[in-house]
Every structure is written in structure tokens, then in C-alpha cells.
Short mmCIF file of C-alpha atoms and ligand atoms in Angstrom, two decimals:
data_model
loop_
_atom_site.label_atom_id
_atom_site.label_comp_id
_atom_site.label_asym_id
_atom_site.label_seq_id
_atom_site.Cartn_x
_atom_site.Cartn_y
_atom_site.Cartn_z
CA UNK A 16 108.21 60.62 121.71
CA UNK A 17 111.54 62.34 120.31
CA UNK A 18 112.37 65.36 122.06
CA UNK A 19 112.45 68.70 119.78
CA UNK A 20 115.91 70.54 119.53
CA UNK A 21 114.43 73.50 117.25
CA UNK A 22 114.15 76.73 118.68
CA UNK A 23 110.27 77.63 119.93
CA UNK A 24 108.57 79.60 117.34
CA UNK A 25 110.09 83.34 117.37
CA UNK A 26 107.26 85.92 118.80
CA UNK A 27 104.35 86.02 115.76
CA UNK A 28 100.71 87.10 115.89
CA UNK A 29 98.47 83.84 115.30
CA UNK A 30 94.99 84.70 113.72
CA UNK A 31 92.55 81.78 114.86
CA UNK A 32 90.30 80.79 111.39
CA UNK A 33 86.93 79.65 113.44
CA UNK A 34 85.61 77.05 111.38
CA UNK A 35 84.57 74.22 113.54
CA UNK A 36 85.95 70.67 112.35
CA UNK A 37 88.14 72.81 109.89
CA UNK A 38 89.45 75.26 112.43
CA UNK A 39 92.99 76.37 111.64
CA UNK A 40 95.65 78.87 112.77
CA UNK A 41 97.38 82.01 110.81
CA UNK A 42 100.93 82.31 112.16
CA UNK A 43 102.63 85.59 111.11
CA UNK A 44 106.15 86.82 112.16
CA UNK A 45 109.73 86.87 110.88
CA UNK A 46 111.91 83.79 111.22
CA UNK A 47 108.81 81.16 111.90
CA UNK A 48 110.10 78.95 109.14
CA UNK A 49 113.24 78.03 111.27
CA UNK A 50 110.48 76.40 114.02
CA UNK A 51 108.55 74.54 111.35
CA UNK A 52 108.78 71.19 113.00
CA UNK A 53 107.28 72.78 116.16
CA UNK A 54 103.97 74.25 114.60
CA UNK A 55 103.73 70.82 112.58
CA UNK A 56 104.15 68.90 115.32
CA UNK A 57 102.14 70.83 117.96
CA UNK A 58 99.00 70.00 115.21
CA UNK A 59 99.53 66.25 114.63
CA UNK A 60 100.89 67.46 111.37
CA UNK A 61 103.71 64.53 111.54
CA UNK A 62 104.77 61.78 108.99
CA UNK A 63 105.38 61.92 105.26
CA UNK A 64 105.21 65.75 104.02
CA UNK A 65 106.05 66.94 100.25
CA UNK A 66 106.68 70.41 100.00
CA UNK A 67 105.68 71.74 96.57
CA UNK A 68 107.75 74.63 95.99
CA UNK A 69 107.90 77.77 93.71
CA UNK A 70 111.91 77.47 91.72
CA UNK A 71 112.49 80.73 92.31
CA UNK A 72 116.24 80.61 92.73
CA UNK A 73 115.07 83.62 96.06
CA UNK A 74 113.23 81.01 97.00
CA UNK A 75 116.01 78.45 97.32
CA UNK A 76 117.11 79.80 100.80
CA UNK A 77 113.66 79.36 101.78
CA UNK A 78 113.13 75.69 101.06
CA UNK A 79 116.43 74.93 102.42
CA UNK A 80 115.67 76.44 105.77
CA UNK A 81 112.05 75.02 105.65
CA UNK A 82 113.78 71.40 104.82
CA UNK A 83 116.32 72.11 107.99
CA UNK A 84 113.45 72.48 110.16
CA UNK A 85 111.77 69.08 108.72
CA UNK A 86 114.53 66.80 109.11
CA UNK A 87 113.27 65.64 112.24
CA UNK A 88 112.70 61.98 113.12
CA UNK A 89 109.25 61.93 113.12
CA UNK A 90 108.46 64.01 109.92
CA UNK A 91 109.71 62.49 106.36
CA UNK A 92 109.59 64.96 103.88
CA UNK A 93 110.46 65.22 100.46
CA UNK A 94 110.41 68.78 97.79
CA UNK A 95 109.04 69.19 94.16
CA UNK A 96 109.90 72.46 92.79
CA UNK A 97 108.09 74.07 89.86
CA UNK A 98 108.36 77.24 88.44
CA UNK A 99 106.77 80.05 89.60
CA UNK A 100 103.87 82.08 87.57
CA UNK A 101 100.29 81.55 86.19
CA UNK A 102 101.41 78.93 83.68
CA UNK A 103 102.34 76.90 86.32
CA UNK A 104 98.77 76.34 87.79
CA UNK A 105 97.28 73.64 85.13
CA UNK A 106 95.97 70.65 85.04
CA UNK A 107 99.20 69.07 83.75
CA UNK A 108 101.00 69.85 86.61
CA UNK A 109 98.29 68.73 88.65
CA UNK A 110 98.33 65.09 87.44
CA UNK A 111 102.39 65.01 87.21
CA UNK A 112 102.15 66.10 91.29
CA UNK A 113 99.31 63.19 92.18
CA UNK A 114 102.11 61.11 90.17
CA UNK A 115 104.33 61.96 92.35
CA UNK A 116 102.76 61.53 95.61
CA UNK A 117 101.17 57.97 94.33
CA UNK A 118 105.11 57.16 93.71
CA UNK A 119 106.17 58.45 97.06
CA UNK A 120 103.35 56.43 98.73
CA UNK A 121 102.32 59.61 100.71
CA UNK A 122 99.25 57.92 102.97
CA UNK A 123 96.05 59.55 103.74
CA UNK A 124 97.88 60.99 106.95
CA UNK A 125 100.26 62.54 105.03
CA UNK A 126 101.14 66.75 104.48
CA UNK A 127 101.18 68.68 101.57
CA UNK A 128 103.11 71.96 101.56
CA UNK A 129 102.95 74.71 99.34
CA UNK A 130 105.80 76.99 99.81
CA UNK A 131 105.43 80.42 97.14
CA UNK A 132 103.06 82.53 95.79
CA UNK A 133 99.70 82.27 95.17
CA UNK A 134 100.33 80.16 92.27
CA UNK A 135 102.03 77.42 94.18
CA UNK A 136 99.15 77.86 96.67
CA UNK A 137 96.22 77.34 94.91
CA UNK A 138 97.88 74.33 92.78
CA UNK A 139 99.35 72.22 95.99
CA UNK A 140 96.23 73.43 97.46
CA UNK A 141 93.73 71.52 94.75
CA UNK A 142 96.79 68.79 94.68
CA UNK A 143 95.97 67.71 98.44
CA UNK A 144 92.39 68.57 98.19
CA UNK A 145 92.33 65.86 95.36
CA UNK A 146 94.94 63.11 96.78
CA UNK A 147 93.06 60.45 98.37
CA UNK A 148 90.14 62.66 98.22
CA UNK A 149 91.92 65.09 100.37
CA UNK A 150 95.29 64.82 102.49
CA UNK A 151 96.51 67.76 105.54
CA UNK A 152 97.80 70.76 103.61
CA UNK A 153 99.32 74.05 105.17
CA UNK A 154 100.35 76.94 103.27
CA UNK A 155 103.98 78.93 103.58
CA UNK A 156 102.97 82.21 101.42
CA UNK A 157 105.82 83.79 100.36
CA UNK A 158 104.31 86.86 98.44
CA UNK A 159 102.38 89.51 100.43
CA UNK A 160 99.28 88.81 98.14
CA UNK A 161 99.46 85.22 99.34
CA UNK A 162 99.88 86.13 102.70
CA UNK A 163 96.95 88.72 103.20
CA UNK A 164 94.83 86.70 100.76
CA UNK A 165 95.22 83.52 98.94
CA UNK A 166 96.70 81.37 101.82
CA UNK A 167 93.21 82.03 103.82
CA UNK A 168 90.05 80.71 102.90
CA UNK A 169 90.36 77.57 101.55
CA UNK A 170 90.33 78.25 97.87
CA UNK A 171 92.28 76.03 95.79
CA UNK A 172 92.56 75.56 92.10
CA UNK A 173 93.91 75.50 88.60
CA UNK A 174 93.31 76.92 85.44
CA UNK A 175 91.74 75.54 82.22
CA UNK A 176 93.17 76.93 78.42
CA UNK A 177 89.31 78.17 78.31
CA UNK A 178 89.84 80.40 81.78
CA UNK A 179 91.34 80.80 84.90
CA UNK A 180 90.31 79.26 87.71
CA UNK A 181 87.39 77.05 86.07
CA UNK A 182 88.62 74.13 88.08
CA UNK A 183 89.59 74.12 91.98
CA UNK A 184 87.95 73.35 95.33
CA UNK A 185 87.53 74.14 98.95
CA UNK A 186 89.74 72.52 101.24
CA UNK A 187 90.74 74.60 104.12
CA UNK A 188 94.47 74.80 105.28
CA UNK A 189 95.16 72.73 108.83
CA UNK A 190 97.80 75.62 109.17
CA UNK A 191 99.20 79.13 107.41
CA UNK A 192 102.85 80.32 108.39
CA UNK A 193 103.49 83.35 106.82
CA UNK A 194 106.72 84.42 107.60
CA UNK A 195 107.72 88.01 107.13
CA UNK A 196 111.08 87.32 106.32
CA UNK A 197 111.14 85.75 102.97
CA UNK A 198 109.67 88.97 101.70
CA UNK A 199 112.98 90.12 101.68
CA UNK A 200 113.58 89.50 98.11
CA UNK A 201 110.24 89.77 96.64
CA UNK A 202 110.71 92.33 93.81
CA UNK A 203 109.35 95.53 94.72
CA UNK A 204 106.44 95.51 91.81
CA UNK A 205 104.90 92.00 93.41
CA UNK A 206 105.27 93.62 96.89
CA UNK A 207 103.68 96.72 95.61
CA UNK A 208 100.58 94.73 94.16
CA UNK A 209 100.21 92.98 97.50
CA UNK A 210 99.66 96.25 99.15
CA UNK A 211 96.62 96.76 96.46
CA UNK A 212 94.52 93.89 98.74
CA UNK A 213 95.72 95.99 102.01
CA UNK A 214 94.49 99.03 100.61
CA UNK A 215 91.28 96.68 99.95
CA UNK A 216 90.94 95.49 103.33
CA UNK A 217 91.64 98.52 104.67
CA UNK A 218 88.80 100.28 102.30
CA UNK A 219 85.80 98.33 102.73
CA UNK A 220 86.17 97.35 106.97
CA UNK A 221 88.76 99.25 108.71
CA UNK A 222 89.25 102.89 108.03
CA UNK A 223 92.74 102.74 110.35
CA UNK A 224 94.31 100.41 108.50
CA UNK A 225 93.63 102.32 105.52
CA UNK A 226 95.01 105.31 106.63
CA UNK A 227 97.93 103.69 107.75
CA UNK A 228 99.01 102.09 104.56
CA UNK A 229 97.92 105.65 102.77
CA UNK A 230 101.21 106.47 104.24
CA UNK A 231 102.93 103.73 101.93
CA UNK A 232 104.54 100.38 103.13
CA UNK A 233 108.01 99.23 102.77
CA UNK A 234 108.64 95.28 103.56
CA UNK A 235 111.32 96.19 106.48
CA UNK A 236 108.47 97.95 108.26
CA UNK A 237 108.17 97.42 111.96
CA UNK A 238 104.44 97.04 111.83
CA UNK A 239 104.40 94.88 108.91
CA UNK A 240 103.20 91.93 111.06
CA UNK A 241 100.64 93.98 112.45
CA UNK A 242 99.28 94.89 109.21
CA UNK A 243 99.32 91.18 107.42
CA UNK A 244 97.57 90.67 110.46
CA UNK A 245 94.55 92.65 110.12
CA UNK A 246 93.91 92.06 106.80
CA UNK A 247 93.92 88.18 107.71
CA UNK A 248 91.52 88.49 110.67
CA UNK A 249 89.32 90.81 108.22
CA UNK A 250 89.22 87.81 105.53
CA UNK A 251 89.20 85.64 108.41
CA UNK A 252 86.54 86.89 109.70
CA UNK A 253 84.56 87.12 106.01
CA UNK A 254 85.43 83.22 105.48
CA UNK A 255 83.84 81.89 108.65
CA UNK A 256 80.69 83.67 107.71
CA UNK A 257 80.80 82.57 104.09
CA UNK A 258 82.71 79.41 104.17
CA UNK A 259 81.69 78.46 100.23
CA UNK A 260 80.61 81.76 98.99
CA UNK A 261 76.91 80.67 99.50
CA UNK A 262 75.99 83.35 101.23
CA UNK A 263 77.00 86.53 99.47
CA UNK A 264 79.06 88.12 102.03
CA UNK A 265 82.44 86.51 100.59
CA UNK A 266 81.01 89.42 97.84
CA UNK A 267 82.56 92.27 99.71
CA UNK A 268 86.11 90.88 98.93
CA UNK A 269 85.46 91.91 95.16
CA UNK A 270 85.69 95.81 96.26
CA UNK A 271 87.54 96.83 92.60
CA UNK A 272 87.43 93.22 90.71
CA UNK A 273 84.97 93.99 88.51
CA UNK A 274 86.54 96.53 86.54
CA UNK A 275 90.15 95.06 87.94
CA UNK A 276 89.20 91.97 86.22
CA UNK A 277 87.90 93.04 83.73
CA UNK A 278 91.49 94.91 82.65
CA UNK A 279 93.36 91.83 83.36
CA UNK A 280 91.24 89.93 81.08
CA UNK A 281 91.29 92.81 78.44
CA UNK A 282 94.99 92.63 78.55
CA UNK A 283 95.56 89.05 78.35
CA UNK A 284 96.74 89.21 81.97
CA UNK A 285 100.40 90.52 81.01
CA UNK A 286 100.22 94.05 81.43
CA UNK A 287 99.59 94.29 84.96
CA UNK A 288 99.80 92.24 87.72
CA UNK A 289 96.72 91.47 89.42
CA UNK A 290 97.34 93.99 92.26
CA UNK A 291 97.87 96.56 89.42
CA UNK A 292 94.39 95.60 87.77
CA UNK A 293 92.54 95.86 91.24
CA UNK A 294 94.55 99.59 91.91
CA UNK A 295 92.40 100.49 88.98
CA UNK A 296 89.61 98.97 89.27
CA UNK A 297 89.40 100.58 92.92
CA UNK A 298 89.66 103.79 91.74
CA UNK A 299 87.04 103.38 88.94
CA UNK A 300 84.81 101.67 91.93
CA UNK A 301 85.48 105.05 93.62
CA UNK A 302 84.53 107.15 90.85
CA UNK A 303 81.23 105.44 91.00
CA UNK A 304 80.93 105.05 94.56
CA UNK A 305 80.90 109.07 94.26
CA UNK A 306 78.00 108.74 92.04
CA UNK A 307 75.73 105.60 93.56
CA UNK A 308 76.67 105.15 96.82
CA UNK A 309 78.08 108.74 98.27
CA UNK A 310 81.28 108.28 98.97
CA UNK A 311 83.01 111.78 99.73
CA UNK A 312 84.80 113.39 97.44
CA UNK A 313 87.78 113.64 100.33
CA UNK A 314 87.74 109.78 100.62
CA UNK A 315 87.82 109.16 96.57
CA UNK A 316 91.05 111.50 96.70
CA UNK A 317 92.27 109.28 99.94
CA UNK A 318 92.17 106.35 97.46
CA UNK A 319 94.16 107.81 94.71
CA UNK A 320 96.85 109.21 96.79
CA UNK A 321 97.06 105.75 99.05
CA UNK A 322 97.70 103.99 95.58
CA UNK A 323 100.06 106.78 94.43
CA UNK A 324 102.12 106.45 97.95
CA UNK A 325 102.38 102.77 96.89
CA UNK A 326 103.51 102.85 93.79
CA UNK A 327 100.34 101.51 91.87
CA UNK A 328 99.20 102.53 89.06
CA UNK A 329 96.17 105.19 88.95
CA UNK A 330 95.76 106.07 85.05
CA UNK A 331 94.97 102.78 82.51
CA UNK A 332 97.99 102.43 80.06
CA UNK A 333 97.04 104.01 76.74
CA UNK A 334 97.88 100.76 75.14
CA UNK A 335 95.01 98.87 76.24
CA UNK A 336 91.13 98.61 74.63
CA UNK A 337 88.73 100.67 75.83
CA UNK A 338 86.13 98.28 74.13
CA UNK A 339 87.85 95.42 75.25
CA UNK A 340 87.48 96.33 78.92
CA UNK A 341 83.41 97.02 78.13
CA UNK A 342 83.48 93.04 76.06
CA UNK A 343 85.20 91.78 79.34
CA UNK A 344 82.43 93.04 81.77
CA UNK A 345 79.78 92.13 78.80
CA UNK A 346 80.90 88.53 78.85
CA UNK A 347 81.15 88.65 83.30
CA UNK A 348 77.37 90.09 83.15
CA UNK A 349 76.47 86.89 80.88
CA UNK A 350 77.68 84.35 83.07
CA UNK A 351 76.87 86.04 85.87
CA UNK A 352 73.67 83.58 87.30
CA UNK A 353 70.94 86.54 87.45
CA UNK A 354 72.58 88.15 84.38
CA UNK A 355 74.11 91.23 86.23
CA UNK A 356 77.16 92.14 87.14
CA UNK A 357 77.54 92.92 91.23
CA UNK A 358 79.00 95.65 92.20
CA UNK A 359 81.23 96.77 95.37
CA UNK A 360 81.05 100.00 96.14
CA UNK A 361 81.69 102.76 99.29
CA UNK A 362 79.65 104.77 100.98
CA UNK A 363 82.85 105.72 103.36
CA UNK A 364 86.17 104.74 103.74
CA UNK A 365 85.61 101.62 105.86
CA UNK A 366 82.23 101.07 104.52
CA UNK A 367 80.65 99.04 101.83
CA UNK A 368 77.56 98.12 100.33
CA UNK A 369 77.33 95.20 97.81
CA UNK A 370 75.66 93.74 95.13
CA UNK A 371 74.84 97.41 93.68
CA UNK A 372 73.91 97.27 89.98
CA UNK A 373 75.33 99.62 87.91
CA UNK A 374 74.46 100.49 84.37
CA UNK A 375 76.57 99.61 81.38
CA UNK A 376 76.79 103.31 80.26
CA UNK A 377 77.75 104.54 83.78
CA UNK A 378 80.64 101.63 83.97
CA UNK A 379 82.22 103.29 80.71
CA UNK A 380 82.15 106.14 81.58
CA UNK A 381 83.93 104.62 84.83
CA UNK A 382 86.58 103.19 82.82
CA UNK A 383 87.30 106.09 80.37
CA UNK A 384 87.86 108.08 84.43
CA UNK A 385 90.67 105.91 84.95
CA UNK A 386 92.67 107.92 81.63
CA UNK A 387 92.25 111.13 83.72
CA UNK A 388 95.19 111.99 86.46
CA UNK A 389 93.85 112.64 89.34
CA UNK A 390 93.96 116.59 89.80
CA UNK A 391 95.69 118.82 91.63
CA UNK A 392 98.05 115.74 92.46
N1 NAD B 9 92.89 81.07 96.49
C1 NAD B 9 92.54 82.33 96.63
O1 NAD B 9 91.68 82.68 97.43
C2 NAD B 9 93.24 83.36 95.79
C3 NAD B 9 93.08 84.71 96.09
C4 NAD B 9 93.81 85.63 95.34
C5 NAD B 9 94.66 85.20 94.34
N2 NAD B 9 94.77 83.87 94.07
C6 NAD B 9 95.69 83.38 93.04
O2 NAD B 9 97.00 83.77 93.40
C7 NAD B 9 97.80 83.84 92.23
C8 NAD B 9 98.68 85.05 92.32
O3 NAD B 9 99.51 84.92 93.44
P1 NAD B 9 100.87 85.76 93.55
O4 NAD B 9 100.60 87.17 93.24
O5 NAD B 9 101.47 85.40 94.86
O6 NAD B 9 101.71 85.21 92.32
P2 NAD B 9 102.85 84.10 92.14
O7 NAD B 9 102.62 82.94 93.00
O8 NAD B 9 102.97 83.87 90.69
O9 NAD B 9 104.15 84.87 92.66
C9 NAD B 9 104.58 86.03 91.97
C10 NAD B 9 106.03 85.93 91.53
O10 NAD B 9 106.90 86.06 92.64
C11 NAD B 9 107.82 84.97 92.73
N3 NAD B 9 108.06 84.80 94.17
C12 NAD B 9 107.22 84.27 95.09
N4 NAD B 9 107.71 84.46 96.32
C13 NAD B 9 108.89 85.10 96.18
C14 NAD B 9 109.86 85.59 97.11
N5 NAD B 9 109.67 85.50 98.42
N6 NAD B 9 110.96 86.21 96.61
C15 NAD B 9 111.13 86.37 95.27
N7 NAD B 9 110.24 85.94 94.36
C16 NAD B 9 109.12 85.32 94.82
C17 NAD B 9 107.16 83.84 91.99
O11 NAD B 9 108.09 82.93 91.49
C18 NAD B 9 106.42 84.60 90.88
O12 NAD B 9 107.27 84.85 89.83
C19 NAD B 9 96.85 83.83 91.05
O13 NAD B 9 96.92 82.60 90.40
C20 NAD B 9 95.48 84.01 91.69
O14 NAD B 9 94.45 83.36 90.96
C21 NAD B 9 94.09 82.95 94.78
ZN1 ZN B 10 92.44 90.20 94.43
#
């Protein structure tokens, strides 16, 4: 047994994912990376570790101080960068990473970790989900999307040329360490379309958190931790519940996706950033949720201004399709398995009610709301 030297882990919040035999830890706080070795080790997470890492030259810092941590005796570990970015999650890369790992001889014991967005996530995510039919993996989300949302849960997965995400598994994380600190040079759009999932969170379970982030969120905020971790203890929460999405109640995380996908799909996902699309689509959901599910028209205001005092976007570009929106939804409804699309929708702030139906007429008029400003704004 070799004695650590690192530093123990600087205070974080740790949000406990209850899944049984797949039971795993959230660590959130600034400066964790530093004390990687000690999480690792503390969860038999020892031997030969690749990190599979997002290029970003911000990220470079990162890696290095992640790779610091790791050169301890009893942890090997080597780094594969790719670049950040959708493009990046294919099935290409995913065979040139297995390569890579075969080369290195990583065993069955062996780490993967994915150090970036959601991108590098999902994709070293399906890569140690598929490795020896499945090898430890622990996520280091570096966006605030990944952090509050695709680090937890155990979806992993690539995209196809047909379609994103046709191809992917679960395979839950043995750890998350998301720490705060290399959000410090996330651009200020990415951080902005983060916030879209807190708003989210905050919408459909916890009316505080809403109204805290309605007061708009900078990165060097003091309660920044606390707020990551809420919205991971709400997915948290959702996931132990739902582990596979067989039961339904993963639906509720869709509050806004509908239409939100929908736009990115319409737009040929350059446009907007996802965030962006799911700012809209919340409002549109709100606009109905006035109509089907009587949300206040108070609360449907409280939406637009908590987007506006985040910087998202409230009014669909003029550019983009009207029609092509209405096709996107069309083709969801299609392959959708009882031939509907499900909607999320509010009765309150803090309350939701799922799998409402909603009429094609009524969801264009929903998206031809979203060219209005809101009023008196
Ligand atoms: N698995 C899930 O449950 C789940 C949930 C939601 C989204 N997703 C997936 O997540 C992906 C989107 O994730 P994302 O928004 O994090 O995108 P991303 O991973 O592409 O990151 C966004 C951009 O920020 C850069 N970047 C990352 N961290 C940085 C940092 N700290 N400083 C500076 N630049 C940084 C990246 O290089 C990239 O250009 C999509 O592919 C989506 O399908 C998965
Ligand atoms: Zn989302």
C-alpha cells in the first residue's frame, strides 16, 4: 500500500446515485481535480486508466492537472485527445478508441475517463460500455450541461449519419467529479445553454431553484455548487426510479424537447445550441401549458423573464422554417411507438404532468408564439 501525498479532496457536495450494484457518487466543488487519485483510489478505481479528452486548447490546463493527480504509483494512465463538438461522437471514433485501448492492453479492471463536454461523455461513455463488454468509467464534465445532465444517468452513445444518438447504451458511471473550476473558460454562450437544463430542473420539481436562477447565474457564483447540486439530486433522483427509461418517469426530463428538438432538427443543429433549442421549446411548452394544463399566466411570464435574465433566446430566429419545425414533430409523432408525440407540460412552476397529447394544430400555433416578444418586457 503506497501512501497518498495529494491533498484530501477540497470541501464539495457529493450527491449519492442509489442504484444498488451500480451505486455511484456525484462529487461537485472547485479544485476536486487536483485530488483525483484520492476519489479513484478511495473506489478501487486503481490500475491502467485512459483519459479520453476534449482538445480544447482551455482544456489543456485541465488534463494536465488531471494527469498530475494520476501519476501515482498505483494508477497508470495514459490521454487520447479528440476534438471537441457533435462530429466528434461517431462510430469512427469509436472503433479508432477500442483500437487504442486493445493496443494499450487496458484489462477488464481497467478506467476509462472522459474529461469534456457532453460529447466526450457520451462517446468514452459507449467506448467503456463496449470494451470488454464493459470496463469502470467515471465522468469529469467540464460544461455545465454535462455537469447538471449528461454525466448522470448512465446514457452513453454515438451518432449514426442517419441521426443522432441511434446507437449508445446504459452503463452507469462508478464516479462523476464535476469540478466547478474548469468552468472558468467555458464561453459564455455554452454556459448560458447549461443554465437552460437549470431552468428545467428548476421548472418541473423545485420552484426555489427556479426562482433562484430567474435571477440569472454567472459561473463565479458562490452558490454555484449548490445549484449543480440540486439539479443532480433532481435527475438523480429521476434515474433511480427509471434506470432504462422503462418506466415513463425518465419522461419528465423532456419538459421543452419536443418543440426544442424539434428546432434543432429543423435547423440542422447549427443555429442554436441545444440549450438554446430547449429555451424555446420551454416557452412554447408554456404557452400551451397555459392552454392544457393551467399554468398561470404569472408563472408563463416567470419563464420568459428567467430565460431573458440568462441570456437565452425567447423569439425563434426569422431564418428558420416554420414548416420545417411542424415536418420535425410529424416525423417524432411517427416513430413515436403509440404514434403520438408526449408532451411535458406545467400546471405550476414546480409542477408537471406528462405524457399530455396535444393536437397538431394547437402545437403550430405553439410554435408561430415563439415569433411574438413577450409583452410588456
Ligand atoms: N447522455 C445524456 O444523458 C445526455 C444528456 C444531454 C445531452 N447529451 C449529449 O451532450 C452533448 C452536448 O454536450 P455539451 O453541450 O457539453 O457539448 P460539447 O461536449 O460539444 O461541449 C461544448 C463545447 O465546449 C467546449 N468545451 C468543453 N468544456 C470546456 C471548457 N471547460 N472550457 C472551454 N471549452 C470547453 C467543447 O470543446 C465544445 O466545443 C450532445 O451530444 C448531447 O447529445 C447527453
Ligand atoms: Zn436537454
Amino acid at each position: 500500500v503506497t501512501e497518498s501525498t495529494s491533498p484530501k479532496p477540497s470541501p464539495h457536495l457529493a450527491v449519492h446515485v442509489d442504484l444498488g450494484l451500480r451505486a455511484y457518487d456525484v462529487l461537485i466543488g472547485r479544485g476536486l481535480l487536483r485530488s483525483m487519485d484520492v476519489c479513484l483510489t478511495a473506489r478501487q478505481l486503481t490500475g491502467q486508466t485512459a483519459i479520453i479528452a476534449d482538445a480544447a486548447d482551455e482544456l489543456g490546463w485541465s488534463l494536465q492537472v488531471l494527469q498530475g493527480a494520476l501519476s501515482k504509483p498505483e494508477i497508470s494512465s495514459f490521454y487520447i485527445r479528440l476534438p471537441g463538438g457533435e462530429s466528434t461522437k461517431s462510430m469512427d471514433n469509436v472503433v479508432r478508441l477500442l483500437s487504442e485501448l486493445a493496443m494499450a492492453k487496458v484489462p477488464r479492471s481497467g478506467t476509462v475517463i472522459g474529461l469534456g463536454g457532453g460529447v466526450m461523455g457520451d462517446l468514452a461513455g459507449f467506448v467503456a460500455a463496449s470494451y470488454l463488454r464493459g470496463v469502470n468509467f467515471v465522468q469529469v464534465p467540464t460544461t455545465l450541461l454535462a455537469m447538471v445532465d449528461s454525466s448522470v444517468g448512465g446514457k452513453t452513445g454515438v451518432n449514426l449519419p442517419e441521426g443522432k444518438n441511434l446507437v449508445g447504451a446504459f452503463h452507469q458511471p462508478r464516479l462523476v467529479v464535476a469540478d466547478l473550476d474548469t468552468l472558468k473558460t467555458l464561453p459564455a454562450r455554452e454556459f448560458a445553454a447549461g443554465l437552460a437544463e437549470v431552468i428545467k430542473y428548476g421548472a418541473i420539481k423545485d420552484k426555489a431553484l427556479f426562482d433562484r436562477v430567474a435571477r440569472g447565474v454567472k459561473p463565479e457564483d458562490d452558490d454555484l455548487e449548490e445549484l449543480v447540486g440540486k439539479c443532480v439530486q433532481i435527475k438523480a433522483r429521476i434515474v433511480e426510479n427509471d434506470e432504462l427509461e422503462t418506466k415513463g418517469q425518465r419522461a419528465v426530463l423532456n419538459f421543452g424537447h419536443t418543440i426544442g428538438h424539434a428546432i434543432e432538427k429543423a435547423t440542422g443543429y447549427t443555429t442554436y445550441l441545444h440549450g438554446e433549442a430547449i429555451a424555446l421549446g420551454m416557452r412554447a411548452a408554456a404557452w400551451l401549458s397555459r392552454r392544457e394544463a393551467g399554468l398561470s399566466q404569472e408563472d408563463a411570464r416567470d419563464i420568459d423573464l428567467a430565460l431573458l435574465a440568462n441570456q437565452l433566446p425567447v423569439v425563434l430566429d426569422r431564418a428558420v422554417d416554420s414548416q420545417a419545425i411542424l415536418d420535425a414533430l410529424a416525423h417524432d409523432k411517427k416513430i413515436a411507438s403509440d404514434g403520438v408525440n408526449r408532451w411535458v407540460l406545467l400546471s405550476k412552476l414546480g409542477e408537471v404532468q406528462s405524457g399530455r397529447v396535444i393536437s397538431s394544430a394547437l402545437a403550430a400555433q405553439a410554435v408561430e408564439y415563439l415569433r411574438t416578444r413577450p409583452d410588456d418586457l
